[in-house]
Tab-separated table of C-alpha atoms in Angstrom:
chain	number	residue	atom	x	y	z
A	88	UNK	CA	384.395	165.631	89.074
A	89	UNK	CA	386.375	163.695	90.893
A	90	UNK	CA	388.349	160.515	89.242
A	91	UNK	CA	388.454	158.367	92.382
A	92	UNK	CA	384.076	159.048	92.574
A	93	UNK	CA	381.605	156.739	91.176
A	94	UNK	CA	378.146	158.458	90.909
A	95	UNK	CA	375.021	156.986	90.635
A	96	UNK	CA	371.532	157.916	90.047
A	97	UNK	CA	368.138	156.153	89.719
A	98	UNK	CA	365.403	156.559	87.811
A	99	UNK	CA	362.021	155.282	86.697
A	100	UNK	CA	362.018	154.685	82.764
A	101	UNK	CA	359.174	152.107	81.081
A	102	UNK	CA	357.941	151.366	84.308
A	103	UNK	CA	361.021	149.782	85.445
A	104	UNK	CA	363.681	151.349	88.171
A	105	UNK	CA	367.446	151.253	86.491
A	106	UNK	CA	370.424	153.107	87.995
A	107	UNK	CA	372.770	155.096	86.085
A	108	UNK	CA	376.179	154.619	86.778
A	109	UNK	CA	379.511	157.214	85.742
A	110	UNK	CA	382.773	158.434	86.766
A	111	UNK	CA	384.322	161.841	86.129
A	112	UNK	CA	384.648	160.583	82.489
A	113	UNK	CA	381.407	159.822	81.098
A	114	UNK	CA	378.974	156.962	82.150
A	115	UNK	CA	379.846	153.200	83.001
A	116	UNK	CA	377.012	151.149	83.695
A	117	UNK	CA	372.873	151.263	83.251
A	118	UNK	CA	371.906	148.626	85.853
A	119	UNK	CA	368.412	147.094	85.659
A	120	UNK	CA	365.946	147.071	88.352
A	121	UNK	CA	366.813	143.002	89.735
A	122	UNK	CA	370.671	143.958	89.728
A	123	UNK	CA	371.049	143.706	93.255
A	124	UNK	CA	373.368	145.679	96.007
A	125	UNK	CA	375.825	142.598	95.260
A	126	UNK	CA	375.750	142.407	91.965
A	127	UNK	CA	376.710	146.541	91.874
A	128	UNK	CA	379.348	146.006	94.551
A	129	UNK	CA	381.143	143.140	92.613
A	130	UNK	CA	380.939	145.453	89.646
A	131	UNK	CA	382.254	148.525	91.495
A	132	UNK	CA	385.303	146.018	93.349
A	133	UNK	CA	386.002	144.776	89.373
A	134	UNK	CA	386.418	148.460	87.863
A	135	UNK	CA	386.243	150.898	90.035
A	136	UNK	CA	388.053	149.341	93.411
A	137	UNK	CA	387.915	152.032	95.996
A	138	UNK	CA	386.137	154.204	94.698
A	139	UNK	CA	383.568	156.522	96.762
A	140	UNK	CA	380.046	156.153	95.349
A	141	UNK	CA	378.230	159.032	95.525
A	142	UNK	CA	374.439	159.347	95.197
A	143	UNK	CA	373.933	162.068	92.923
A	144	UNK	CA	371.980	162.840	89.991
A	145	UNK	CA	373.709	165.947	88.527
A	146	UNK	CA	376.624	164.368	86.570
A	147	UNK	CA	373.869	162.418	84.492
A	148	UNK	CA	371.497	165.866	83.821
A	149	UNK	CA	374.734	167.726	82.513
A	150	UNK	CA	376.030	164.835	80.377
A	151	UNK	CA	372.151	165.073	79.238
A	152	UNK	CA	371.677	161.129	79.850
A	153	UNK	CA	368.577	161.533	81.947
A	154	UNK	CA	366.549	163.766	79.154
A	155	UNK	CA	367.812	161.511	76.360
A	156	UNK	CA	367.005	158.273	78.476
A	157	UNK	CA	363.214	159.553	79.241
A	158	UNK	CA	363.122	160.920	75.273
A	159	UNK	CA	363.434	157.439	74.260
A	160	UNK	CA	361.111	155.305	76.576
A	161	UNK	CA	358.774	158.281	75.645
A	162	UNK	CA	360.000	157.440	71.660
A	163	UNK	CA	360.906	160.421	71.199
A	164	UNK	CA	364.913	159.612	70.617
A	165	UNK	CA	366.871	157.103	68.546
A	166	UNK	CA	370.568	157.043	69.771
A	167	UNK	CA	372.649	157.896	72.556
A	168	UNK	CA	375.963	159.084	70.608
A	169	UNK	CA	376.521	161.978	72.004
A	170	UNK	CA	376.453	161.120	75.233
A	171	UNK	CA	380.131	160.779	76.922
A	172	UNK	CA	381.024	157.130	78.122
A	173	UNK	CA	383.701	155.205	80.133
A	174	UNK	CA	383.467	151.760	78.907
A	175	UNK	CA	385.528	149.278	81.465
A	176	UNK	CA	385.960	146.405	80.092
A	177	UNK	CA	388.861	144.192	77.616
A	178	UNK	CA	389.843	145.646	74.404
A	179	UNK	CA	387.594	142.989	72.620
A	180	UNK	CA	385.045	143.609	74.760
A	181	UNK	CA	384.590	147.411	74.587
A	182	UNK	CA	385.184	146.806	70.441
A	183	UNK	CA	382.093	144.726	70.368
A	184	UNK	CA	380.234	147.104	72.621
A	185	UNK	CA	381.281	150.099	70.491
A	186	UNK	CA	380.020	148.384	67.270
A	187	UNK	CA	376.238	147.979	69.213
A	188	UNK	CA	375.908	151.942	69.361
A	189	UNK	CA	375.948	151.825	65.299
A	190	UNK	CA	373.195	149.526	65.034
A	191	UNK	CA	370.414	151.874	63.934
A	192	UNK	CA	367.397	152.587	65.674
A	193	UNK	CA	364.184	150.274	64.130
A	194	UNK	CA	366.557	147.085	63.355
A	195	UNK	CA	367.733	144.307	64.137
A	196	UNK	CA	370.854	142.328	63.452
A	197	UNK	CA	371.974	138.691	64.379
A	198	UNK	CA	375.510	137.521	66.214
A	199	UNK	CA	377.052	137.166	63.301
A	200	UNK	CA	376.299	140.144	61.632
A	201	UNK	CA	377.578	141.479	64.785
A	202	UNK	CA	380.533	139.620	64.432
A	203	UNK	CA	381.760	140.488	60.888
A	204	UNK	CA	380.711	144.111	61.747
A	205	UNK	CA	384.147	144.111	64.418
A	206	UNK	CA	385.931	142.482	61.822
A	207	UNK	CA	385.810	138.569	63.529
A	208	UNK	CA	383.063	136.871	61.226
A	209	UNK	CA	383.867	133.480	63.121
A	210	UNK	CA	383.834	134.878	66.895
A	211	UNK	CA	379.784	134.904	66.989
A	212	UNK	CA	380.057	132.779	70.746
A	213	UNK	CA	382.983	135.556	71.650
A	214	UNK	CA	381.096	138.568	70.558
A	215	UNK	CA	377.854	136.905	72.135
A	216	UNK	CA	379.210	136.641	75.009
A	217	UNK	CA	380.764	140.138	74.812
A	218	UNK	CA	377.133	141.524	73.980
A	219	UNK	CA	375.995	139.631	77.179
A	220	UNK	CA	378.427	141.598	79.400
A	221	UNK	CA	377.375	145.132	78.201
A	222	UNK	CA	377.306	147.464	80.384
A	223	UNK	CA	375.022	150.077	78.869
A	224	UNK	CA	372.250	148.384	77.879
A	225	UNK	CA	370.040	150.424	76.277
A	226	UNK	CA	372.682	153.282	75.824
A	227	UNK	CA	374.778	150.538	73.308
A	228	UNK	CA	371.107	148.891	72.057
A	229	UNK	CA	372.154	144.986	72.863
A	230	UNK	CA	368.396	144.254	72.388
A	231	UNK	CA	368.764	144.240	68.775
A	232	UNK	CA	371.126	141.622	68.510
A	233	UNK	CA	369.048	138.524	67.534
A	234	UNK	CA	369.427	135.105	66.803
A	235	UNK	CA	369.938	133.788	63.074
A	236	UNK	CA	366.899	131.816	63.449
A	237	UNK	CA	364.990	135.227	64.175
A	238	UNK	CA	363.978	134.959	67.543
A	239	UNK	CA	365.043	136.359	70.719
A	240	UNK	CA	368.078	135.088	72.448
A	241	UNK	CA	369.536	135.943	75.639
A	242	UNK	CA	369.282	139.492	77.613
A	243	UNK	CA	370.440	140.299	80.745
A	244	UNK	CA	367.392	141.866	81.804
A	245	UNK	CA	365.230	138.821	80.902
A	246	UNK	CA	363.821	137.996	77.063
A	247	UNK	CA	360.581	140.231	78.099
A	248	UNK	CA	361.759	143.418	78.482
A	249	UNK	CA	364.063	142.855	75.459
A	250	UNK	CA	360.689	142.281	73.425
A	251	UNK	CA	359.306	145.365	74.733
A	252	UNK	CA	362.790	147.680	73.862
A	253	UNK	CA	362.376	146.444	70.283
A	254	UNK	CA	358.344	146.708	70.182
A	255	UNK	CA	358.743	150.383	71.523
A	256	UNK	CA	361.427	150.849	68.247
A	257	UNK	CA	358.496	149.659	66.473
A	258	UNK	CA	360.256	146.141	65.636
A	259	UNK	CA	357.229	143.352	66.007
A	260	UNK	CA	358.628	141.156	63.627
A	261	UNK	CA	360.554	139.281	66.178
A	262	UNK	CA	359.709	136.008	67.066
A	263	UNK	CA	358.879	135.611	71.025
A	264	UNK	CA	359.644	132.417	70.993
A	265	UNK	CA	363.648	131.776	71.829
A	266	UNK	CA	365.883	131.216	74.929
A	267	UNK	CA	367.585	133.046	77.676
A	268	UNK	CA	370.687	131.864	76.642
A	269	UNK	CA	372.774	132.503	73.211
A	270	UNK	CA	371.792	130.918	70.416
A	271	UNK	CA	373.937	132.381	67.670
């Protein structure tokens, strides 16, 4: 694989289109189905600036993304960690993002669990907002961040499907009522 190519591939997972995203080093980005053209371009022009984007879903069956991602919207599958990733982002932010893959499948925690978990018990806005920019939704769960009042807060792909990621983990405790925005 080339380390100047940006693949993608899309897919239809719990009735929703999202488009994988990788580079010769593991995957980048899971995009949901509103991103649009220009959202992916100012991503790709951020990190990845001139690369060639090639349409093509074999990078994403060998890193076994594409089994594992229809596994879990089937519930068959709990975690993604052995799947290869390139995280782009700061330091801080690919810290916090890191810390999301070892929330365990089935529970939730809030921002500032989150927060002491990456060692910053009093950055809950700056590790919110850190959670907001994930990349790999899904991939690093973000949906199971909560706020402390125990209802939903903020998800990129809209408060919804983040109900529906956690009811398919079999987490219905979650109150619907909350915000698109962060309330930590």
């Amino acid at each position: 694989m080339n380390a100047n190519v940006m693949y993608r591939h899309t897919l239809e997972l719990g009735n929703r289109k999202w488009t994988l995203w990788g580079s010769g080093a593991g995957l980048c980005r899971l995009s949901f189905q509103h991103d649009t053209e220009e959202t992916a371009q100012a991503w790709l022009d951020r990190f990845a600036p001139g690369s060639l984007v090639l349409a093509e879903e074999a990078p994403f069956r060998e890193w076994g993304a594409v089994a594992r991602l229809e596994d879990y919207f089937a519930g068959k599958l709990e975690d993604f960690k052995s799947l290869p990733l390139d995280l782009r982002g700061t330091s801080f932010q690919r810290e916090v993002w890191t810390a999301l893959g070892g929330i365990p499948y089935g529970r939730v925690i809030t921002y500032a669990e989150l927060a002491a978990a990456v060692g910053r018990p009093k950055a809950m806005r700056a590790v919110g907002a850190a959670n907001g920019k994930n990349p790999l939704p899904v991939l690093l769960p973000c949906h199971r961040v909560i706020g402390a009042n125990g209802t939903l807060t903020g998800y990129a792909g809209g408060l919804q499907l983040k109900q529906e990621l956690l009811q398919l983990e079999g987490i219905h405790h979650v109150a619907e009522a909350g915000h698109e925005r962060f309330a930590f």
